[in-house]
Amino acid sequence: MHHMSQNLAYSQTLILSDFSNTRTQMGALRLPSLTSIFAISSGRSSLFLRRSKQLHVRKLTSTTKIFAQSTPATEVAPPESNQKPLSQEQGITPRSQDFNAWYLDVISMAELADYGPVRGTMVIRPYGYAIWEAIQDYLNVKFKETGHSNMYFPQFIPYSFIEKEASHVEGFSPELALVTVGGGKELEEKLVVRPTSETIVNHMFTQWIHSYRDLPLMINQWANVTRWEMRTKPFIRTLEFLWQEGHTAHATLEEAEKEAMQMIDVYTKFSYEEAAIPVIPGRKSRVETFAGADKTYTIEAMMGDRKALQAGTSHNLGQNFSRAFGTQFADENGQRQHVWQTSWAISTRFVGGIIMTHGDDAGLMLPPRLASVQVVIVPIWKKANEKNEVLDAALSIKDVLHTAGIKVKLDDSDQRTPGWKFNFWEMKGVPLRIEIGPRDVSSKSVVVSRRDIPGKPGKVFGISMEPSVLIPYVKEKLEEIQLSLLEKATSFRDSNIVDVSSYDELKEAISQGKWARGPWVGSDEDELKVKEETGATIRCFPFEQPQGPKKCLMTGTPADEVAIFAKSY
Amino acid sequence: MHHMSQNLAYSQTLILSDFSNTRTQMGALRLPSLTSIFAISSGRSSLFLRRSKQLHVRKLTSTTKIFAQSTPATEVAPPESNQKPLSQEQGITPRSQDFNAWYLDVISMAELADYGPVRGTMVIRPYGYAIWEAIQDYLNVKFKETGHSNMYFPQFIPYSFIEKEASHVEGFSPELALVTVGGGKELEEKLVVRPTSETIVNHMFTQWIHSYRDLPLMINQWANVTRWEMRTKPFIRTLEFLWQEGHTAHATLEEAEKEAMQMIDVYTKFSYEEAAIPVIPGRKSRVETFAGADKTYTIEAMMGDRKALQAGTSHNLGQNFSRAFGTQFADENGQRQHVWQTSWAISTRFVGGIIMTHGDDAGLMLPPRLASVQVVIVPIWKKANEKNEVLDAALSIKDVLHTAGIKVKLDDSDQRTPGWKFNFWEMKGVPLRIEIGPRDVSSKSVVVSRRDIPGKPGKVFGISMEPSVLIPYVKEKLEEIQLSLLEKATSFRDSNIVDVSSYDELKEAISQGKWARGPWVGSDEDELKVKEETGATIRCFPFEQPQGPKKCLMTGTPADEVAIFAKSY
């Protein structure tokens, strides 16, 4: 535990405190080294590739041809490009060989999503949608616990609304989808399909807020939003996506700031505890601040290819929208004042972040707390007379685990071999597999395999079927996997962040594909210069700052804060 | 119980069987007559009107001026029409005086919804959205129990898709919203904002379904949909609304038919057991069948003004869409066949149905099982020294009920009188109120008032605060109210359905505002003639049919079935 970063220590405290309330206490961690995992993993991948040819799944086009096409010459993809013959089935491209192709393969073969008929749109399939539902289930409770109510605003916004807040229109107007015809008639005022809802929210808040007694007003909506993106990628950047957007109005700047910080903290906790993603929370630079916000807070995650993903944001909007829309309240002295506001969002992009953080050459790897199938049971028999007793035992184990609140699936299909099923459910990222054959039935025990430790090291034989043994064993393993995924991702992240003290060091780190962390008081122009010359942007000024005097890596003048630079999605 | 209709008997069986599993058994029912309720209710309304002037809520324009305007001259409502000065606050228009004005008043004053800035759109406010969330929570579980998975399809559909199924395009093309500009450029093919998703679903199903092993494919999505309606009304018919749409594909017609019937049964059970709405399930006539379906099943509800509301539908789509989109599978003999399909939906319209079924002159009345606040506690004190002990007791009662799983709210604000709070929470439709004053604290008891029985008859004094007494008492009362609402609505419905055997009798019944039920084998032309001459349409051929020989009320020829005619929303 000596080399653990501050963030991981933080996250473990969170998790352990949570466990002590609601889950069984965990034993000590026994983690394999990263090298041993990857060595085994790549050793197995050839087996996987061979077997996976049998899988009846269609691959997405693994390059940018359809989805990420940069010129929207035609908005509707030709149907034939989406209808590949089954013979094109292949295994998953190795992650190290082509990260983007690997990502698209996992999405396709694990049946997470598919391309919609309109360029840049995505169909979220049941197995992918279940991840989003798990995210919703957790956040929805947290939002209500922190005093927010759900509601719903119309998605059509008069075009004139978008123009009211100057930086907002500048930020969003290039990405708008416009409805110009309704009911067969040309509309007098064209309508924007919401790219975000601050404008219509303020239009309504202005009608609902009269006095300080109406504050704070704290709401959230789960909705679809549309941004006409030119370069798209499933989950990460799609023309339409799903998200939640919180909107609040307060009587003071301090309250609004506290709320914006509270919500980025909710997102941070969610990322560490549920998604096992060691995000770095921090403040955006002025250049990267949301169009219409005074301050933007972000959680930045390192993907498997070491690019950064902005995984959630929380904005202190100041009085920008309340001034544009005249959202005022009478304070306790009867004085009219503009409200102070926040907004904050997490989207289906987060699903992409989970895939790109934990996945490996065998496919998806889901953190147990977000997995819709936590345990898959694969029964094994050779002779017909073995089948019944094996299936009976498997079914009874399924019932035992299900009753204990574990999300369990029994794959009892006749049409596939156990080997095929092993590969299939590994590709689907199911955290634990229980194997049961005739000899296990005789000894009243099962074999348990961990998805995150491939091959023999992750396999334990002879676990008793006895519910009093099996249930706590499975629960403990799931918790171990949950924490192990977080530890692995944290080690990976920390070994790929370089502390730099000069622009040359920054360029060197970025050119190696790493993140660079260094003191910064540069101007907006300096920041844009870094972007132009290295492709990296300031991801955030992290909340956790090193102590002591610092000098800006660019200007050499005294700096209060370090910033993190990285290439990003 | 002698005059109970078949439907109510059915519903009671359902409810009682459900209770026996999960809830406490109910005692005998003690229901006041309808007349006594309405007499008391209207007696109280003047008090309410006087007091409610103090409520800080803004009324919606109570006629059709903005929302239901029939000419969409301008699509964006002028902002001043949405910003009435506070002095315009009034009580709720009596239901008997103007049902439509009453409905809009309830929506406004109970803070269920508000007008959006675009004509015909609606903002669903937290208290109204909570009803939709309760509907979602119940149905989502039922859909999963019956084998459906949630997923998400893009809302933008290429215009050419809509044209592929002949009757579908005829039905929907007048109501489409079209996106013609994206990212600042005119699109080559205009995009339809989904009015329903059969076309895009079939486009994707065609790619996912290959063999009989891929069937049945059973999915659902929770989504927003857009229909460019000319005459709109909050919840009942809005330009954009929220719904769930189920879509399934099967190997045989029989399976599809069974699925369509299963889902209308889920809706029926939901309506009776959760919403306390005694819907009549049945089959739509050919004229009223969904554009693209072979058969449409419906649940028809009678509103407080005796107009019918189509509250949910389930369609057997036959092979109409699978032929249009080439959705085929190889059967067990390797033969290519088109799949058989269904779709089914319930929308935010149902919230309007709840308001118009149960509400009275005092405002909203929510069935306990869908109420986000089932019990409101109103503490009463006069002297400052009474306040602490009363609040302490109220808080402890709140904790007791909350821990017992009852949705409880304590209204402890200093700024309003108890009388104001009584009216406010009655208007909000909270099923039970607990009053507690200094004398109650001394006697360790509370006063419990039922929302559905106004005044003294609904008030019981001296209920012990002892959790072992109070919890079962409150639970039993909530169940009594739940069933009482259903009984009242069922009596009202049955006393307003007239059995007719001739067209003259039908016309007479309709002119009295009632529903007419009579044998029918008329042609489509006969049906349209009835609509033209009376304003009534066939709501359904109910599943429950009288025995014995019948003659068509229009043609006099032998008829197999009775149909129900009514004016409708």
mmCIF file of N, CA and C in Angstrom, chain A residues 58 73 75-76 82 114-115 117-118 121-126 129 133 144 149-152 154-156 161 174 176-183 187-189 191 193-194 200 203-204 207-208 213 224 226 228 240 242 415, chain B residues 58 73 75-76 82 114-115 117-118 121-126 129 133 144 149-152 154-156 161 174 176-183 187-189 191 193-194 200 203-204 207-208 213 224 226 228 240 242 415:
data_model
loop_
_atom_site.group_PDB
_atom_site.id
_atom_site.type_symbol
_atom_site.label_atom_id
_atom_site.label_comp_id
_atom_site.label_asym_id
_atom_site.label_seq_id
_atom_site.Cartn_x
_atom_site.Cartn_y
_atom_site.Cartn_z
ATOM 1 N N ARG A 58 -22.460 -9.455 -35.162
ATOM 2 C CA ARG A 58 -21.987 -8.724 -36.306
ATOM 3 C C ARG A 58 -21.079 -7.605 -35.804
ATOM 4 N N ALA A 73 -21.712 14.408 -45.892
ATOM 5 C CA ALA A 73 -22.257 14.599 -47.234
ATOM 6 C C ALA A 73 -23.679 14.074 -47.292
ATOM 7 N N GLU A 75 -26.605 12.418 -44.694
ATOM 8 C CA GLU A 75 -26.847 12.210 -43.267
ATOM 9 C C GLU A 75 -27.358 10.812 -42.983
ATOM 10 N N VAL A 76 -27.857 10.143 -44.008
ATOM 11 C CA VAL A 76 -28.394 8.811 -43.798
ATOM 12 C C VAL A 76 -27.418 7.790 -44.378
ATOM 13 N N ASN A 82 -24.566 -1.170 -43.238
ATOM 14 C CA ASN A 82 -24.939 -1.666 -41.922
ATOM 15 C C ASN A 82 -25.340 -3.139 -41.959
ATOM 16 N N ASP A 114 -25.400 -0.261 -31.464
ATOM 17 C CA ASP A 114 -25.302 -0.435 -32.906
ATOM 18 C C ASP A 114 -25.498 0.947 -33.537
ATOM 19 N N TYR A 115 -25.119 1.086 -34.798
ATOM 20 C CA TYR A 115 -25.336 2.354 -35.477
ATOM 21 C C TYR A 115 -26.805 2.547 -35.795
ATOM 22 N N PRO A 117 -29.692 4.545 -38.255
ATOM 23 C CA PRO A 117 -29.676 4.823 -39.694
ATOM 24 C C PRO A 117 -29.189 6.234 -40.034
ATOM 25 N N VAL A 118 -29.313 7.158 -39.132
ATOM 26 C CA VAL A 118 -28.846 8.522 -39.396
ATOM 27 C C VAL A 118 -27.406 8.660 -38.909
ATOM 28 N N THR A 121 -25.765 8.643 -35.178
ATOM 29 C CA THR A 121 -26.704 8.225 -34.137
ATOM 30 C C THR A 121 -26.413 6.788 -33.729
ATOM 31 N N MET A 122 -26.897 6.410 -32.573
ATOM 32 C CA MET A 122 -26.564 5.133 -31.959
ATOM 33 C C MET A 122 -27.821 4.493 -31.385
ATOM 34 N N VAL A 123 -27.954 3.202 -31.591
ATOM 35 C CA VAL A 123 -29.001 2.439 -30.927
ATOM 36 C C VAL A 123 -28.353 1.795 -29.700
ATOM 37 N N ILE A 124 -28.859 2.074 -28.517
ATOM 38 C CA ILE A 124 -28.298 1.457 -27.312
ATOM 39 C C ILE A 124 -29.042 0.148 -27.063
ATOM 40 N N ARG A 125 -28.312 -0.961 -27.184
ATOM 41 C CA ARG A 125 -28.944 -2.276 -27.079
ATOM 42 C C ARG A 125 -29.132 -2.676 -25.605
ATOM 43 N N PRO A 126 -29.967 -3.674 -25.340
ATOM 44 C CA PRO A 126 -30.314 -3.967 -23.943
ATOM 45 C C PRO A 126 -29.110 -4.140 -23.008
ATOM 46 N N TYR A 129 -27.718 -0.738 -22.484
ATOM 47 C CA TYR A 129 -28.668 0.119 -21.776
ATOM 48 C C TYR A 129 -28.738 -0.236 -20.294
ATOM 49 N N GLU A 133 -28.849 2.069 -17.048
ATOM 50 C CA GLU A 133 -29.863 1.954 -16.004
ATOM 51 C C GLU A 133 -29.226 1.847 -14.620
ATOM 52 N N LYS A 144 -31.870 12.740 -5.267
ATOM 53 C CA LYS A 144 -33.010 12.982 -4.379
ATOM 54 C C LYS A 144 -32.533 13.185 -2.940
ATOM 55 N N SER A 149 -35.505 17.371 -7.234
ATOM 56 C CA SER A 149 -36.684 16.674 -7.754
ATOM 57 C C SER A 149 -36.554 16.514 -9.254
ATOM 58 N N ASN A 150 -37.037 15.390 -9.756
ATOM 59 C CA ASN A 150 -37.066 15.203 -11.208
ATOM 60 C C ASN A 150 -38.250 15.932 -11.822
ATOM 61 N N MET A 151 -38.079 16.393 -13.038
ATOM 62 C CA MET A 151 -39.164 16.991 -13.791
ATOM 63 C C MET A 151 -38.819 16.885 -15.273
ATOM 64 N N TYR A 152 -39.629 17.505 -16.138
ATOM 65 C CA TYR A 152 -39.339 17.377 -17.566
ATOM 66 C C TYR A 152 -39.674 18.657 -18.322
ATOM 67 N N PRO A 154 -39.752 20.640 -22.181
ATOM 68 C CA PRO A 154 -39.868 20.295 -23.602
ATOM 69 C C PRO A 154 -38.508 20.368 -24.292
ATOM 70 N N GLN A 155 -38.348 19.546 -25.325
ATOM 71 C CA GLN A 155 -37.058 19.547 -26.017
ATOM 72 C C GLN A 155 -36.978 20.599 -27.116
ATOM 73 N N PHE A 156 -38.115 21.161 -27.517
ATOM 74 C CA PHE A 156 -38.072 22.197 -28.560
ATOM 75 C C PHE A 156 -37.951 23.576 -27.910
ATOM 76 N N PHE A 161 -34.294 32.003 -27.920
ATOM 77 C CA PHE A 161 -33.800 31.756 -26.561
ATOM 78 C C PHE A 161 -32.285 31.543 -26.558
ATOM 79 N N PRO A 174 -23.067 26.310 -33.683
ATOM 80 C CA PRO A 174 -22.624 25.461 -34.787
ATOM 81 C C PRO A 174 -23.146 24.027 -34.721
ATOM 82 N N LEU A 176 -26.349 22.948 -33.744
ATOM 83 C CA LEU A 176 -27.786 22.824 -33.535
ATOM 84 C C LEU A 176 -28.490 22.028 -34.633
ATOM 85 N N ALA A 177 -29.477 21.254 -34.213
ATOM 86 C CA ALA A 177 -30.446 20.661 -35.144
ATOM 87 C C ALA A 177 -31.705 21.507 -35.066
ATOM 88 N N LEU A 178 -32.231 21.880 -36.227
ATOM 89 C CA LEU A 178 -33.370 22.791 -36.259
ATOM 90 C C LEU A 178 -34.599 22.150 -36.881
ATOM 91 N N VAL A 179 -35.718 22.278 -36.171
ATOM 92 C CA VAL A 179 -37.013 21.887 -36.736
ATOM 93 C C VAL A 179 -37.574 23.115 -37.428
ATOM 94 N N THR A 180 -37.838 22.982 -38.722
ATOM 95 C CA THR A 180 -38.351 24.126 -39.484
ATOM 96 C C THR A 180 -39.743 23.870 -40.049
ATOM 97 N N VAL A 181 -40.176 22.592 -40.000
ATOM 98 C CA VAL A 181 -41.486 22.223 -40.531
ATOM 99 C C VAL A 181 -42.239 21.437 -39.468
ATOM 100 N N GLY A 182 -43.496 21.823 -39.220
ATOM 101 C CA GLY A 182 -44.337 21.103 -38.262
ATOM 102 C C GLY A 182 -45.732 20.969 -38.809
ATOM 103 N N GLY A 183 -46.281 19.744 -38.785
ATOM 104 C CA GLY A 183 -47.633 19.555 -39.286
ATOM 105 C C GLY A 183 -47.781 19.982 -40.732
ATOM 106 N N LEU A 187 -42.474 26.658 -40.205
ATOM 107 C CA LEU A 187 -42.704 27.370 -38.949
ATOM 108 C C LEU A 187 -42.231 28.823 -39.049
ATOM 109 N N GLU A 188 -42.921 29.698 -38.353
ATOM 110 C CA GLU A 188 -42.504 31.110 -38.341
ATOM 111 C C GLU A 188 -41.173 31.287 -37.642
ATOM 112 N N GLU A 189 -41.049 30.657 -36.477
ATOM 113 C CA GLU A 189 -39.750 30.690 -35.785
ATOM 114 C C GLU A 189 -39.225 29.271 -35.724
ATOM 115 N N LEU A 191 -37.235 26.016 -34.508
ATOM 116 C CA LEU A 191 -37.091 25.487 -33.159
ATOM 117 C C LEU A 191 -35.793 24.699 -33.048
ATOM 118 N N VAL A 193 -33.685 21.742 -31.373
ATOM 119 C CA VAL A 193 -33.815 20.515 -30.598
ATOM 120 C C VAL A 193 -32.756 20.617 -29.490
ATOM 121 N N ARG A 194 -33.172 20.568 -28.243
ATOM 122 C CA ARG A 194 -32.272 20.973 -27.133
ATOM 123 C C ARG A 194 -30.890 20.335 -27.212
ATOM 124 N N ILE A 200 -34.270 27.241 -21.705
ATOM 125 C CA ILE A 200 -35.691 27.001 -21.429
ATOM 126 C C ILE A 200 -35.924 26.865 -19.934
ATOM 127 N N HIS A 203 -36.232 30.366 -18.696
ATOM 128 C CA HIS A 203 -37.525 30.914 -19.105
ATOM 129 C C HIS A 203 -38.614 30.508 -18.107
ATOM 130 N N MET A 204 -38.566 29.247 -17.652
ATOM 131 C CA MET A 204 -39.569 28.773 -16.703
ATOM 132 C C MET A 204 -39.257 29.240 -15.283
ATOM 133 N N GLN A 207 -40.696 32.400 -14.272
ATOM 134 C CA GLN A 207 -42.117 32.413 -13.937
ATOM 135 C C GLN A 207 -42.400 31.821 -12.559
ATOM 136 N N TRP A 208 -41.515 30.949 -12.098
ATOM 137 C CA TRP A 208 -41.781 30.252 -10.829
ATOM 138 C C TRP A 208 -41.146 30.918 -9.620
ATOM 139 N N ARG A 213 -38.333 32.858 -0.664
ATOM 140 C CA ARG A 213 -38.982 31.637 -0.178
ATOM 141 C C ARG A 213 -39.050 30.565 -1.257
ATOM 142 N N ASN A 224 -33.028 13.116 -23.485
ATOM 143 C CA ASN A 224 -32.153 13.032 -24.652
ATOM 144 C C ASN A 224 -31.764 14.443 -25.092
ATOM 145 N N THR A 226 -29.422 16.700 -28.305
ATOM 146 C CA THR A 226 -28.917 16.598 -29.672
ATOM 147 C C THR A 226 -27.834 17.634 -29.924
ATOM 148 N N TRP A 228 -25.097 18.479 -33.112
ATOM 149 C CA TRP A 228 -24.728 18.060 -34.465
ATOM 150 C C TRP A 228 -23.211 17.937 -34.592
ATOM 151 N N GLU A 240 -27.155 12.252 -30.998
ATOM 152 C CA GLU A 240 -28.139 12.304 -29.917
ATOM 153 C C GLU A 240 -27.575 11.462 -28.781
ATOM 154 N N LEU A 242 -28.137 10.368 -24.302
ATOM 155 C CA LEU A 242 -28.979 10.449 -23.111
ATOM 156 C C LEU A 242 -28.147 11.009 -21.969
ATOM 157 N N GLN A 415 -27.353 -25.318 -27.216
ATOM 158 C CA GLN A 415 -26.747 -25.134 -28.540
ATOM 159 C C GLN A 415 -25.280 -24.741 -28.518
ATOM 160 N N ARG B 58 -49.774 30.301 -9.714
ATOM 161 C CA ARG B 58 -50.263 31.012 -10.875
ATOM 162 C C ARG B 58 -51.198 30.104 -11.648
ATOM 163 N N ALA B 73 -50.870 29.982 -35.743
ATOM 164 C CA ALA B 73 -50.360 31.132 -36.482
ATOM 165 C C ALA B 73 -48.921 31.401 -36.083
ATOM 166 N N GLU B 75 -45.911 29.721 -33.555
ATOM 167 C CA GLU B 75 -45.636 28.521 -32.782
ATOM 168 C C GLU B 75 -45.115 28.849 -31.405
ATOM 169 N N VAL B 76 -44.606 30.067 -31.243
ATOM 170 C CA VAL B 76 -44.054 30.435 -29.950
ATOM 171 C C VAL B 76 -45.019 31.381 -29.262
ATOM 172 N N ASN B 82 -47.777 34.111 -20.637
ATOM 173 C CA ASN B 82 -47.384 33.125 -19.636
ATOM 174 C C ASN B 82 -46.994 33.781 -18.315
ATOM 175 N N ASP B 114 -46.937 23.062 -16.482
ATOM 176 C CA ASP B 114 -47.035 24.447 -16.931
ATOM 177 C C ASP B 114 -46.860 24.435 -18.458
ATOM 178 N N TYR B 115 -47.248 25.514 -19.103
ATOM 179 C CA TYR B 115 -47.041 25.597 -20.545
ATOM 180 C C TYR B 115 -45.582 25.806 -20.868
ATOM 181 N N PRO B 117 -42.722 27.207 -23.728
ATOM 182 C CA PRO B 117 -42.755 28.404 -24.587
ATOM 183 C C PRO B 117 -43.249 28.119 -26.007
ATOM 184 N N VAL B 118 -43.118 26.892 -26.468
ATOM 185 C CA VAL B 118 -43.585 26.558 -27.813
ATOM 186 C C VAL B 118 -45.023 26.063 -27.721
ATOM 187 N N THR B 121 -46.641 22.674 -26.118
ATOM 188 C CA THR B 121 -45.697 21.904 -25.298
ATOM 189 C C THR B 121 -45.977 22.154 -23.822
ATOM 190 N N MET B 122 -45.468 21.250 -22.998
ATOM 191 C CA MET B 122 -45.791 21.238 -21.578
ATOM 192 C C MET B 122 -44.528 20.990 -20.774
ATOM 193 N N VAL B 123 -44.387 21.736 -19.692
ATOM 194 C CA VAL B 123 -43.333 21.448 -18.717
ATOM 195 C C VAL B 123 -43.973 20.613 -17.615
ATOM 196 N N ILE B 124 -43.451 19.424 -17.374
ATOM 197 C CA ILE B 124 -44.003 18.593 -16.312
ATOM 198 C C ILE B 124 -43.260 18.926 -15.025
ATOM 199 N N ARG B 125 -43.973 19.501 -14.062
ATOM 200 C CA ARG B 125 -43.339 19.967 -12.824
ATOM 201 C C ARG B 125 -43.149 18.795 -11.850
ATOM 202 N N PRO B 126 -42.305 18.987 -10.835
ATOM 203 C CA PRO B 126 -41.953 17.842 -9.974
ATOM 204 C C PRO B 126 -43.146 17.065 -9.421
ATOM 205 N N TYR B 129 -44.548 15.142 -12.288
ATOM 206 C CA TYR B 129 -43.592 14.147 -12.769
ATOM 207 C C TYR B 129 -43.505 12.957 -11.810
ATOM 208 N N GLU B 133 -43.401 9.043 -12.540
ATOM 209 C CA GLU B 133 -42.371 8.145 -11.997
ATOM 210 C C GLU B 133 -43.002 6.931 -11.310
ATOM 211 N N LYS B 144 -40.311 -6.145 -17.263
ATOM 212 C CA LYS B 144 -39.169 -7.046 -17.108
ATOM 213 C C LYS B 144 -39.634 -8.436 -16.689
ATOM 214 N N SER B 149 -36.723 -6.296 -22.316
ATOM 215 C CA SER B 149 -35.545 -5.528 -21.915
ATOM 216 C C SER B 149 -35.693 -4.093 -22.400
ATOM 217 N N ASN B 150 -35.196 -3.165 -21.595
ATOM 218 C CA ASN B 150 -35.187 -1.775 -22.036
ATOM 219 C C ASN B 150 -34.012 -1.510 -22.967
ATOM 220 N N MET B 151 -34.202 -0.621 -23.901
ATOM 221 C CA MET B 151 -33.111 -0.175 -24.768
ATOM 222 C C MET B 151 -33.475 1.216 -25.285
ATOM 223 N N TYR B 152 -32.668 1.745 -26.224
ATOM 224 C CA TYR B 152 -32.973 3.086 -26.715
ATOM 225 C C TYR B 152 -32.649 3.232 -28.203
ATOM 226 N N PRO B 154 -32.616 5.907 -31.609
ATOM 227 C CA PRO B 154 -32.512 7.344 -31.893
ATOM 228 C C PRO B 154 -33.876 7.934 -32.238
ATOM 229 N N GLN B 155 -34.032 9.214 -31.931
ATOM 230 C CA GLN B 155 -35.324 9.836 -32.218
ATOM 231 C C GLN B 155 -35.421 10.386 -33.642
ATOM 232 N N PHE B 156 -34.297 10.505 -34.314
ATOM 233 C CA PHE B 156 -34.352 11.015 -35.695
ATOM 234 C C PHE B 156 -34.479 9.843 -36.673
ATOM 235 N N PHE B 161 -38.175 6.287 -44.294
ATOM 236 C CA PHE B 161 -38.666 5.159 -43.489
ATOM 237 C C PHE B 161 -40.170 5.239 -43.282
ATOM 238 N N PRO B 174 -49.430 13.843 -41.491
ATOM 239 C CA PRO B 174 -49.880 15.210 -41.173
ATOM 240 C C PRO B 174 -49.344 15.747 -39.850
ATOM 241 N N LEU B 176 -46.127 15.359 -38.499
ATOM 242 C CA LEU B 176 -44.689 15.227 -38.308
ATOM 243 C C LEU B 176 -43.982 16.554 -38.059
ATOM 244 N N ALA B 177 -42.979 16.503 -37.171
ATOM 245 C CA ALA B 177 -42.017 17.604 -37.030
ATOM 246 C C ALA B 177 -40.772 17.182 -37.789
ATOM 247 N N LEU B 178 -40.246 18.079 -38.623
ATOM 248 C CA LEU B 178 -39.114 17.725 -39.473
ATOM 249 C C LEU B 178 -37.888 18.565 -39.154
ATOM 250 N N VAL B 179 -36.765 17.868 -38.979
ATOM 251 C CA VAL B 179 -35.483 18.547 -38.860
ATOM 252 C C VAL B 179 -34.919 18.664 -40.270
ATOM 253 N N THR B 180 -34.674 19.895 -40.704
ATOM 254 C CA THR B 180 -34.162 20.098 -42.064
ATOM 255 C C THR B 180 -32.778 20.724 -42.076
ATOM 256 N N VAL B 181 -32.335 21.233 -40.902
ATOM 257 C CA VAL B 181 -31.024 21.871 -40.807
ATOM 258 C C VAL B 181 -30.253 21.242 -39.651
ATOM 259 N N GLY B 182 -29.016 20.850 -39.912
ATOM 260 C CA GLY B 182 -28.172 20.297 -38.856
ATOM 261 C C GLY B 182 -26.768 20.860 -38.974
ATOM 262 N N GLY B 183 -26.207 21.346 -37.858
ATOM 263 C CA GLY B 183 -24.852 21.898 -37.888
ATOM 264 C C GLY B 183 -24.713 23.026 -38.890
ATOM 265 N N LEU B 187 -30.050 19.707 -44.690
ATOM 266 C CA LEU B 187 -29.825 18.261 -44.812
ATOM 267 C C LEU B 187 -30.305 17.744 -46.162
ATOM 268 N N GLU B 188 -29.600 16.737 -46.690
ATOM 269 C CA GLU B 188 -30.032 16.140 -47.960
ATOM 270 C C GLU B 188 -31.367 15.423 -47.803
ATOM 271 N N GLU B 189 -31.480 14.623 -46.729
ATOM 272 C CA GLU B 189 -32.769 13.987 -46.457
ATOM 273 C C GLU B 189 -33.297 14.528 -45.144
ATOM 274 N N LEU B 191 -35.244 14.797 -41.661
ATOM 275 C CA LEU B 191 -35.381 13.804 -40.613
ATOM 276 C C LEU B 191 -36.670 14.031 -39.843
ATOM 277 N N VAL B 193 -38.748 13.736 -36.442
ATOM 278 C CA VAL B 193 -38.627 13.552 -34.997
ATOM 279 C C VAL B 193 -39.677 12.512 -34.619
ATOM 280 N N ARG B 194 -39.250 11.386 -34.048
ATOM 281 C CA ARG B 194 -40.149 10.224 -33.939
ATOM 282 C C ARG B 194 -41.526 10.569 -33.384
ATOM 283 N N ILE B 200 -38.122 2.651 -37.366
ATOM 284 C CA ILE B 200 -36.698 2.514 -37.035
ATOM 285 C C ILE B 200 -36.451 1.212 -36.271
ATOM 286 N N HIS B 203 -36.148 -1.382 -38.937
ATOM 287 C CA HIS B 203 -34.864 -1.233 -39.610
ATOM 288 C C HIS B 203 -33.769 -1.965 -38.821
ATOM 289 N N MET B 204 -33.791 -1.850 -37.503
ATOM 290 C CA MET B 204 -32.776 -2.504 -36.676
ATOM 291 C C MET B 204 -33.079 -3.996 -36.494
ATOM 292 N N GLN B 207 -31.669 -6.228 -38.942
ATOM 293 C CA GLN B 207 -30.238 -6.535 -38.827
ATOM 294 C C GLN B 207 -29.932 -7.526 -37.709
ATOM 295 N N TRP B 208 -30.824 -7.603 -36.727
ATOM 296 C CA TRP B 208 -30.540 -8.446 -35.556
ATOM 297 C C TRP B 208 -31.167 -9.834 -35.652
ATOM 298 N N ARG B 213 -33.927 -18.783 -33.604
ATOM 299 C CA ARG B 213 -33.269 -18.707 -32.287
ATOM 300 C C ARG B 213 -33.202 -17.265 -31.779
ATOM 301 N N ASN B 224 -39.309 10.216 -25.308
ATOM 302 C CA ASN B 224 -40.197 11.312 -25.699
ATOM 303 C C ASN B 224 -40.600 11.111 -27.161
ATOM 304 N N THR B 226 -42.984 13.065 -30.548
ATOM 305 C CA THR B 226 -43.492 14.352 -31.025
ATOM 306 C C THR B 226 -44.590 14.136 -32.067
ATOM 307 N N TRP B 228 -47.335 16.672 -34.147
ATOM 308 C CA TRP B 228 -47.717 18.062 -34.341
ATOM 309 C C TRP B 228 -49.220 18.221 -34.277
ATOM 310 N N GLU B 240 -45.228 17.371 -27.650
ATOM 311 C CA GLU B 240 -44.243 16.372 -27.226
ATOM 312 C C GLU B 240 -44.802 15.703 -25.978
ATOM 313 N N LEU B 242 -44.180 12.101 -23.107
ATOM 314 C CA LEU B 242 -43.331 10.987 -22.677
ATOM 315 C C LEU B 242 -44.160 9.713 -22.700
ATOM 316 N N GLN B 415 -44.827 29.848 8.002
ATOM 317 C CA GLN B 415 -45.436 30.961 7.281
ATOM 318 C C GLN B 415 -46.915 30.787 6.950
#
